[in-house]
CSV table of C-alpha atoms in Angstrom, one decimal:
chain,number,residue,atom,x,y,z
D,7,UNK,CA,0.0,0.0,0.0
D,8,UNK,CA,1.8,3.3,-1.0
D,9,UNK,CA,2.9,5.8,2.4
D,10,UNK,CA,1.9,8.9,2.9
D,11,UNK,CA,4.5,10.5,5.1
D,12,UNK,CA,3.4,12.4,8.1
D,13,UNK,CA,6.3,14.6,8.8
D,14,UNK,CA,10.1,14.2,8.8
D,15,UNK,CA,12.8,13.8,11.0
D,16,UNK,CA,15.9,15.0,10.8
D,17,UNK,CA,19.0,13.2,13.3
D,18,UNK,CA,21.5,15.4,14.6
D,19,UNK,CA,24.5,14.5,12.2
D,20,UNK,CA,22.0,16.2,9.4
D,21,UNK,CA,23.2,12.7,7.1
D,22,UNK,CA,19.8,11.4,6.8
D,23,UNK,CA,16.0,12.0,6.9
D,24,UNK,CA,13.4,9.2,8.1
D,25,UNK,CA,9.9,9.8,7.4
D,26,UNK,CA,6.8,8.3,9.0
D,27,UNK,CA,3.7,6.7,8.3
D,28,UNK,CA,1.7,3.6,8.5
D,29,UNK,CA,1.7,-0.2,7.0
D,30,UNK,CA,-0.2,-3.2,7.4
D,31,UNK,CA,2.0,-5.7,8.4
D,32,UNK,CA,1.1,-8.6,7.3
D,33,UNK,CA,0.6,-7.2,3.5
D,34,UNK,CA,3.9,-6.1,3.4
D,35,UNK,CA,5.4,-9.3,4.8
D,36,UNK,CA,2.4,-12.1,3.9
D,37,UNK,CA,5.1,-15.1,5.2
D,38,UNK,CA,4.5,-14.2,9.2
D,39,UNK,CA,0.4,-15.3,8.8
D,40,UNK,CA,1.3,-18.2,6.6
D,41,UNK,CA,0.8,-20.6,9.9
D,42,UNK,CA,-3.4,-18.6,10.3
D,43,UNK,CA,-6.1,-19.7,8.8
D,44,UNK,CA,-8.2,-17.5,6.6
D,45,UNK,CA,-10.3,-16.4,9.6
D,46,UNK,CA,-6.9,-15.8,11.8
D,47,UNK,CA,-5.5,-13.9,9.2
D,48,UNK,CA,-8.6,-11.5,8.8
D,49,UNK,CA,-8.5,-10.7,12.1
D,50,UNK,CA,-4.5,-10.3,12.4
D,51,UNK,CA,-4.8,-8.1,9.2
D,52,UNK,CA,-7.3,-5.9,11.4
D,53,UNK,CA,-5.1,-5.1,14.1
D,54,UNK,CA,-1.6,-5.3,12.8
D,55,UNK,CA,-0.8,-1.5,11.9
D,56,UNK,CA,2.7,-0.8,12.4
D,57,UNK,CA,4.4,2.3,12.0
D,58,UNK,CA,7.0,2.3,9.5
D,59,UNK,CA,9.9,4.8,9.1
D,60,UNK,CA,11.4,5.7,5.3
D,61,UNK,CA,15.6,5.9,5.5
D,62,UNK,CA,17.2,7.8,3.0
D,63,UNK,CA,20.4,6.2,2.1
D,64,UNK,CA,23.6,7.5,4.3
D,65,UNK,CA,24.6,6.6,8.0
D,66,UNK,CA,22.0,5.7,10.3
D,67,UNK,CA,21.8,6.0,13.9
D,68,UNK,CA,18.9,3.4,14.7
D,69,UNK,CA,18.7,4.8,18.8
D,70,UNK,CA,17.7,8.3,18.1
D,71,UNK,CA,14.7,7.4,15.4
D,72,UNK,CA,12.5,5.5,18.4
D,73,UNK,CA,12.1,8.5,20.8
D,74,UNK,CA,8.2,8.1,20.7
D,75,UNK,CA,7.5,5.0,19.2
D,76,UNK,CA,8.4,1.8,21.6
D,77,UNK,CA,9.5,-1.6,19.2
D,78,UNK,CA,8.9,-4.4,21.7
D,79,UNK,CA,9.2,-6.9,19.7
D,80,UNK,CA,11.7,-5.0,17.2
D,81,UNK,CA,12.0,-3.7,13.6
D,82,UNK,CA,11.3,-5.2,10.9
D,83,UNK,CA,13.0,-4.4,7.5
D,84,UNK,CA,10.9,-4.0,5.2
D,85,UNK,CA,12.8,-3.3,2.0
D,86,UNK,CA,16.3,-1.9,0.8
D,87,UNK,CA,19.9,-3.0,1.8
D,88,UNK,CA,21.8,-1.4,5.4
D,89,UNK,CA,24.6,-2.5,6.8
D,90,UNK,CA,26.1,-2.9,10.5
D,91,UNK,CA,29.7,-3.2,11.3
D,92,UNK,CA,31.2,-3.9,14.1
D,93,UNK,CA,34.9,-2.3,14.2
D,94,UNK,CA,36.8,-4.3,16.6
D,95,UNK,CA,40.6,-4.6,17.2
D,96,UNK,CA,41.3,-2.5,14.3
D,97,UNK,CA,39.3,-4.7,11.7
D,98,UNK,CA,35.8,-4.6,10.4
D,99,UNK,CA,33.0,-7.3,10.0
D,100,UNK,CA,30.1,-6.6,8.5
D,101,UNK,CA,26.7,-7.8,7.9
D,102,UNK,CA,24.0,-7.5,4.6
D,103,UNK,CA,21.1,-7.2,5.8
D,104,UNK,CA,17.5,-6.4,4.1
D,105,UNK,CA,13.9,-7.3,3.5
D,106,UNK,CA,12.6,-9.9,6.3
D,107,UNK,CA,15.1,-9.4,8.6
D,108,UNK,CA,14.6,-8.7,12.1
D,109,UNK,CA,16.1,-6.3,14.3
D,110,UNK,CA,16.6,-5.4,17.8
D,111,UNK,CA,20.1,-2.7,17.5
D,112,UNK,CA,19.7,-2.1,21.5
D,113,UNK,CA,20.1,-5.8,22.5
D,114,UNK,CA,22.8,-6.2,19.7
D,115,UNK,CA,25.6,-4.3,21.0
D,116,UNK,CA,26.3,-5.5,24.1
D,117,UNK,CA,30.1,-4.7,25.0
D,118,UNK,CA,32.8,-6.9,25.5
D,119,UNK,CA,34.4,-5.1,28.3
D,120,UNK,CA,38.4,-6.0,28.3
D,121,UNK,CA,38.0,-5.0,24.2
D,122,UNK,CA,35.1,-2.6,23.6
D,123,UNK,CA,34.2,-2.5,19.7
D,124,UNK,CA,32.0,0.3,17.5
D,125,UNK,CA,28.9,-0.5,15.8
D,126,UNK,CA,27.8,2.1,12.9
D,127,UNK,CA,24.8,0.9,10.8
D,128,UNK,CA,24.5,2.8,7.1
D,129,UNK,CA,21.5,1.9,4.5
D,130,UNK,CA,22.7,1.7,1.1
D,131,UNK,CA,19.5,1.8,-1.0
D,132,UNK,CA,16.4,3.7,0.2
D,133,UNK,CA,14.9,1.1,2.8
D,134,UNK,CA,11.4,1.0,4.9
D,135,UNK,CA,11.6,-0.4,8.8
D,136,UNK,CA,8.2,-1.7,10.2
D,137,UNK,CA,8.6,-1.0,14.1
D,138,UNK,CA,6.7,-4.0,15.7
D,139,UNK,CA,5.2,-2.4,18.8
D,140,UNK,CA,3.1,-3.6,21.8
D,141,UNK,CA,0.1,-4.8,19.1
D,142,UNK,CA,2.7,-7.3,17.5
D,143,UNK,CA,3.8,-8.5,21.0
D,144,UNK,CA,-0.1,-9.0,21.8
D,145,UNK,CA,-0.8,-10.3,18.2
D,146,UNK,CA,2.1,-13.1,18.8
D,147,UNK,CA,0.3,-14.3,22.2
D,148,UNK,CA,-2.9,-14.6,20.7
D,149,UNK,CA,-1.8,-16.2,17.1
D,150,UNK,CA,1.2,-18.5,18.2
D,151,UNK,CA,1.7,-18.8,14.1
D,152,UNK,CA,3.2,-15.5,14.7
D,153,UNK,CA,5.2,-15.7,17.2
D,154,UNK,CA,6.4,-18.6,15.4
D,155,UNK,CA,7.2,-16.5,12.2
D,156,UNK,CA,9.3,-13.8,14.4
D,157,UNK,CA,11.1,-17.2,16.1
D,158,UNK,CA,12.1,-17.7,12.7
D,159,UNK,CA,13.5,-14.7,11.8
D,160,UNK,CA,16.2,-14.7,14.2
D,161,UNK,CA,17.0,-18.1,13.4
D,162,UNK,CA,17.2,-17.2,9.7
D,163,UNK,CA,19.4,-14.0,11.3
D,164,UNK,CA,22.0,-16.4,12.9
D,165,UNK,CA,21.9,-19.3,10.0
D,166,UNK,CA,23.4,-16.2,7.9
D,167,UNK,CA,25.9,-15.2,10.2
D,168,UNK,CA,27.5,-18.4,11.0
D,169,UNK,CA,27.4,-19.3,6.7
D,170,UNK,CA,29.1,-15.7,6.7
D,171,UNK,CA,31.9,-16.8,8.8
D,172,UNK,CA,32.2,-20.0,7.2
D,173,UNK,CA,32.9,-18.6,4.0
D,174,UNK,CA,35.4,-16.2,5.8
D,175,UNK,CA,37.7,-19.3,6.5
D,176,UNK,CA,38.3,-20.2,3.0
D,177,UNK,CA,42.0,-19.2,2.2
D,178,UNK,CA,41.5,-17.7,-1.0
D,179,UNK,CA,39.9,-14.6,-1.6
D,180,UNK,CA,38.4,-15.1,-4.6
D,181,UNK,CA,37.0,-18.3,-3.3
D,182,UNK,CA,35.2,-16.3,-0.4
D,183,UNK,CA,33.9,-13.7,-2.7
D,184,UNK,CA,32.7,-16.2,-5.3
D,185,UNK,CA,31.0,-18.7,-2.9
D,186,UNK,CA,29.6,-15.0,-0.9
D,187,UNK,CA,28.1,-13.6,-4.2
D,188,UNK,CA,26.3,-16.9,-4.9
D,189,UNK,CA,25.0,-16.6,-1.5
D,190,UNK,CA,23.8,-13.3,-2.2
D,191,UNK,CA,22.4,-14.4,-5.2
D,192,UNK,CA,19.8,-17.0,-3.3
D,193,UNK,CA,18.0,-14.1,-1.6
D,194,UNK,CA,18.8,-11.3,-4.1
D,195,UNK,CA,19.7,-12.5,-7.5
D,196,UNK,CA,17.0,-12.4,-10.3
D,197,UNK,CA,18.0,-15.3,-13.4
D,198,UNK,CA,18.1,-14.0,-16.8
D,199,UNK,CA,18.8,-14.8,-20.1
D,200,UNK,CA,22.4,-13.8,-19.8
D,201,UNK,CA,23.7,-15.1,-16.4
D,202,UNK,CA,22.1,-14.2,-12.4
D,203,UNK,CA,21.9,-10.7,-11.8
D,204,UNK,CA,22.5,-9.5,-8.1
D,205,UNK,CA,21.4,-5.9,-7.9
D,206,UNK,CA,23.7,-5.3,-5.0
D,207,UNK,CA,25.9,-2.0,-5.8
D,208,UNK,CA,28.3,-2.5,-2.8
D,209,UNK,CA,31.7,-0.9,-2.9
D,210,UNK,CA,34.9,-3.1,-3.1
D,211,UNK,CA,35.4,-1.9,1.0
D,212,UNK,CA,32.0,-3.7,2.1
D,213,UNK,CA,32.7,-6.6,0.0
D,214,UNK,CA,36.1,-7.1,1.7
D,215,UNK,CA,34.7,-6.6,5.1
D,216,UNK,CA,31.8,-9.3,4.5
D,217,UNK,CA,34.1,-11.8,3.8
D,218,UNK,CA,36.9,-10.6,6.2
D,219,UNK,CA,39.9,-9.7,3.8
D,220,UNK,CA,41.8,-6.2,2.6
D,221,UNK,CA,40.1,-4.3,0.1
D,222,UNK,CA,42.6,-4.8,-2.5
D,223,UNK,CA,42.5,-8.1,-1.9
D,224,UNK,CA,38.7,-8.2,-3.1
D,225,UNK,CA,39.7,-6.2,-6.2
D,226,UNK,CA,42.6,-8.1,-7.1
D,227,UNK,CA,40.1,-11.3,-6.4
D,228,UNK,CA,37.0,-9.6,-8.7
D,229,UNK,CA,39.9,-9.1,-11.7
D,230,UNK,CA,40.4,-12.6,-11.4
D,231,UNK,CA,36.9,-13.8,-11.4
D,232,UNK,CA,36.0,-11.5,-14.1
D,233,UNK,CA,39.0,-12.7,-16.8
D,234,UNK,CA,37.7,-16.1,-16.0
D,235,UNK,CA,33.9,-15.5,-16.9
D,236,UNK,CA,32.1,-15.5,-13.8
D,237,UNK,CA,31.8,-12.2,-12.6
D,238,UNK,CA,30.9,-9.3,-14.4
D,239,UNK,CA,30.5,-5.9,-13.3
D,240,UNK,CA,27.1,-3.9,-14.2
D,241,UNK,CA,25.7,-1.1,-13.6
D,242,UNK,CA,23.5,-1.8,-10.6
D,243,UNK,CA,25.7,-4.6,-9.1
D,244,UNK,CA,26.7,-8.2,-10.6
D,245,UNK,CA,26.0,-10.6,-13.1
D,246,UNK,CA,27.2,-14.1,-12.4
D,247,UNK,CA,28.0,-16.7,-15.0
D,248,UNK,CA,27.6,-20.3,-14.9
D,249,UNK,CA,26.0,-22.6,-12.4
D,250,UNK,CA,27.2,-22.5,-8.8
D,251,UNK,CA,26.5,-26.6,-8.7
D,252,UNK,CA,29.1,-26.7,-11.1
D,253,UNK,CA,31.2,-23.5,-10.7
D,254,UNK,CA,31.5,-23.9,-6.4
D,255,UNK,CA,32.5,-27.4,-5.8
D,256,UNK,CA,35.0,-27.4,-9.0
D,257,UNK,CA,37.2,-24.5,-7.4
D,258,UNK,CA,36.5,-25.7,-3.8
D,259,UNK,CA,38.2,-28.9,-4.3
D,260,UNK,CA,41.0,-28.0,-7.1
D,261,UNK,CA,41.7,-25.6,-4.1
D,262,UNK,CA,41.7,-28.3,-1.0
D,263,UNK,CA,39.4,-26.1,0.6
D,264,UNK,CA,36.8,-29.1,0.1
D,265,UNK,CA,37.4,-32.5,1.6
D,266,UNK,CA,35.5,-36.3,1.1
């Protein structure tokens, strides 16, 4: 359903605007009520409201934008691509993250107090956040499909992380950055007549940090991938080449990085 912005706020670094309206929750994300039955759904439908918050692309700072809205349960991306990193000891991980995923940034950065670490969250495409208040909390205890669905989400959340920092243990570059952008692929990619295109326009600096490696590293490794035909820059991201069936086991095991 299209927004109609009520006002905008503006945070105090002046790198972003967030405006504010309404969705229906379970139209803009029809997977949580798949568990309800028609008559379930109907009445989740009624009372499942959110308000929602427009980011502009540019750094985000996700504890100044809930001053009068409370998100028990969390926030919800809705669409787009953001970012968080987490600078610790001098290096920077990173995680993609987009629509479905669920958030909670105030329970996320707990410090680790011998080593503190910085956590700076930046959307790169224009992105929508459903803020699941008090009515999604009381939704999920009167439809336990839903609360199921949210259950979910985390899990999906920490399935990703620990696939991200498997891939982060291959020893070749270009091996993490191949087996990455196939990942990507599974959740972003669209297939087309000339190859998988992955409409992620992420700079050579995120890609490095994703996978944990120097970012001319991840240039040096996207050369490579490119003169052999499976890469290929365009303009709105990547088009990969071939089938990963094929492509992923064939340069995992001629590398050892695969083993019977």
């Amino acid at each position: 359903m299209p927004l109609t912005p009520a006002r905008e706020l503006h945070t105090d670094r002046g790198h972003m605007t967030s405006q504010r309206s309404t969705i229906n929750l379970l139209q803009v994300d029809p997977e949580l009520g798949e568990g309800l039955n028609p008559q379930e759904r109907s009445g989740a439908e009624r009372v499942l409201s959110v308000p929602v918050r427009a980011l502009d692309p540019g750094p985000w700072e996700p504890l100044e934008d809930f001053e009068d809205v409370t998100p028990v349960v969390g926030v919800l991306v809705v669409d787009g691509v953001l970012t968080r990193d987490v600078v610790f000891a001098g290096r920077t991980t990173t995680e993609l993250l987009g629509a479905g995923d669920l958030l909670r940034p105030w329970d996320d950065d707990v410090q680790f107090e011998p080593l503190p670490f910085g956590v700076a969250w930046h959307v790169h495409a224009p992105a929508r956040i459903a803020i699941l208040d008090t009515r999604v909390a009381m939704a999920a205890g009167r439809w336990p499909a839903i609360a199921t669905a949210l259950g979910n989400r985390y899990i999906r959340r920490s399935r990703s992380l620990a696939f991200q920092r498997a891939i982060a243990q291959l020893p070749r570059v270009d091996d993490r950055l191949i087996v990455l952008l196939w990942a990507l692929a599974e959740r972003w990619g669209r297939v087309g007549p000339e190859g998988v295109r992955l409409p992620l326009d992420l700079p050579h600096r995120t890609l490095a940090t994703l996978v944990g490696a120097r970012r001319p590293s991840v240039t040096t490794a996207l050369t490579g991938l490119a003169r052999e035909g499976l890469v290929e820059r365009v303009r709105d991201g990547w088009l990969l080449h071939g089938d990963p069936a094929e492509v992923l086991p064939r340069r995992l095991h001629a590398d050892g990085a695969l083993s019977h």
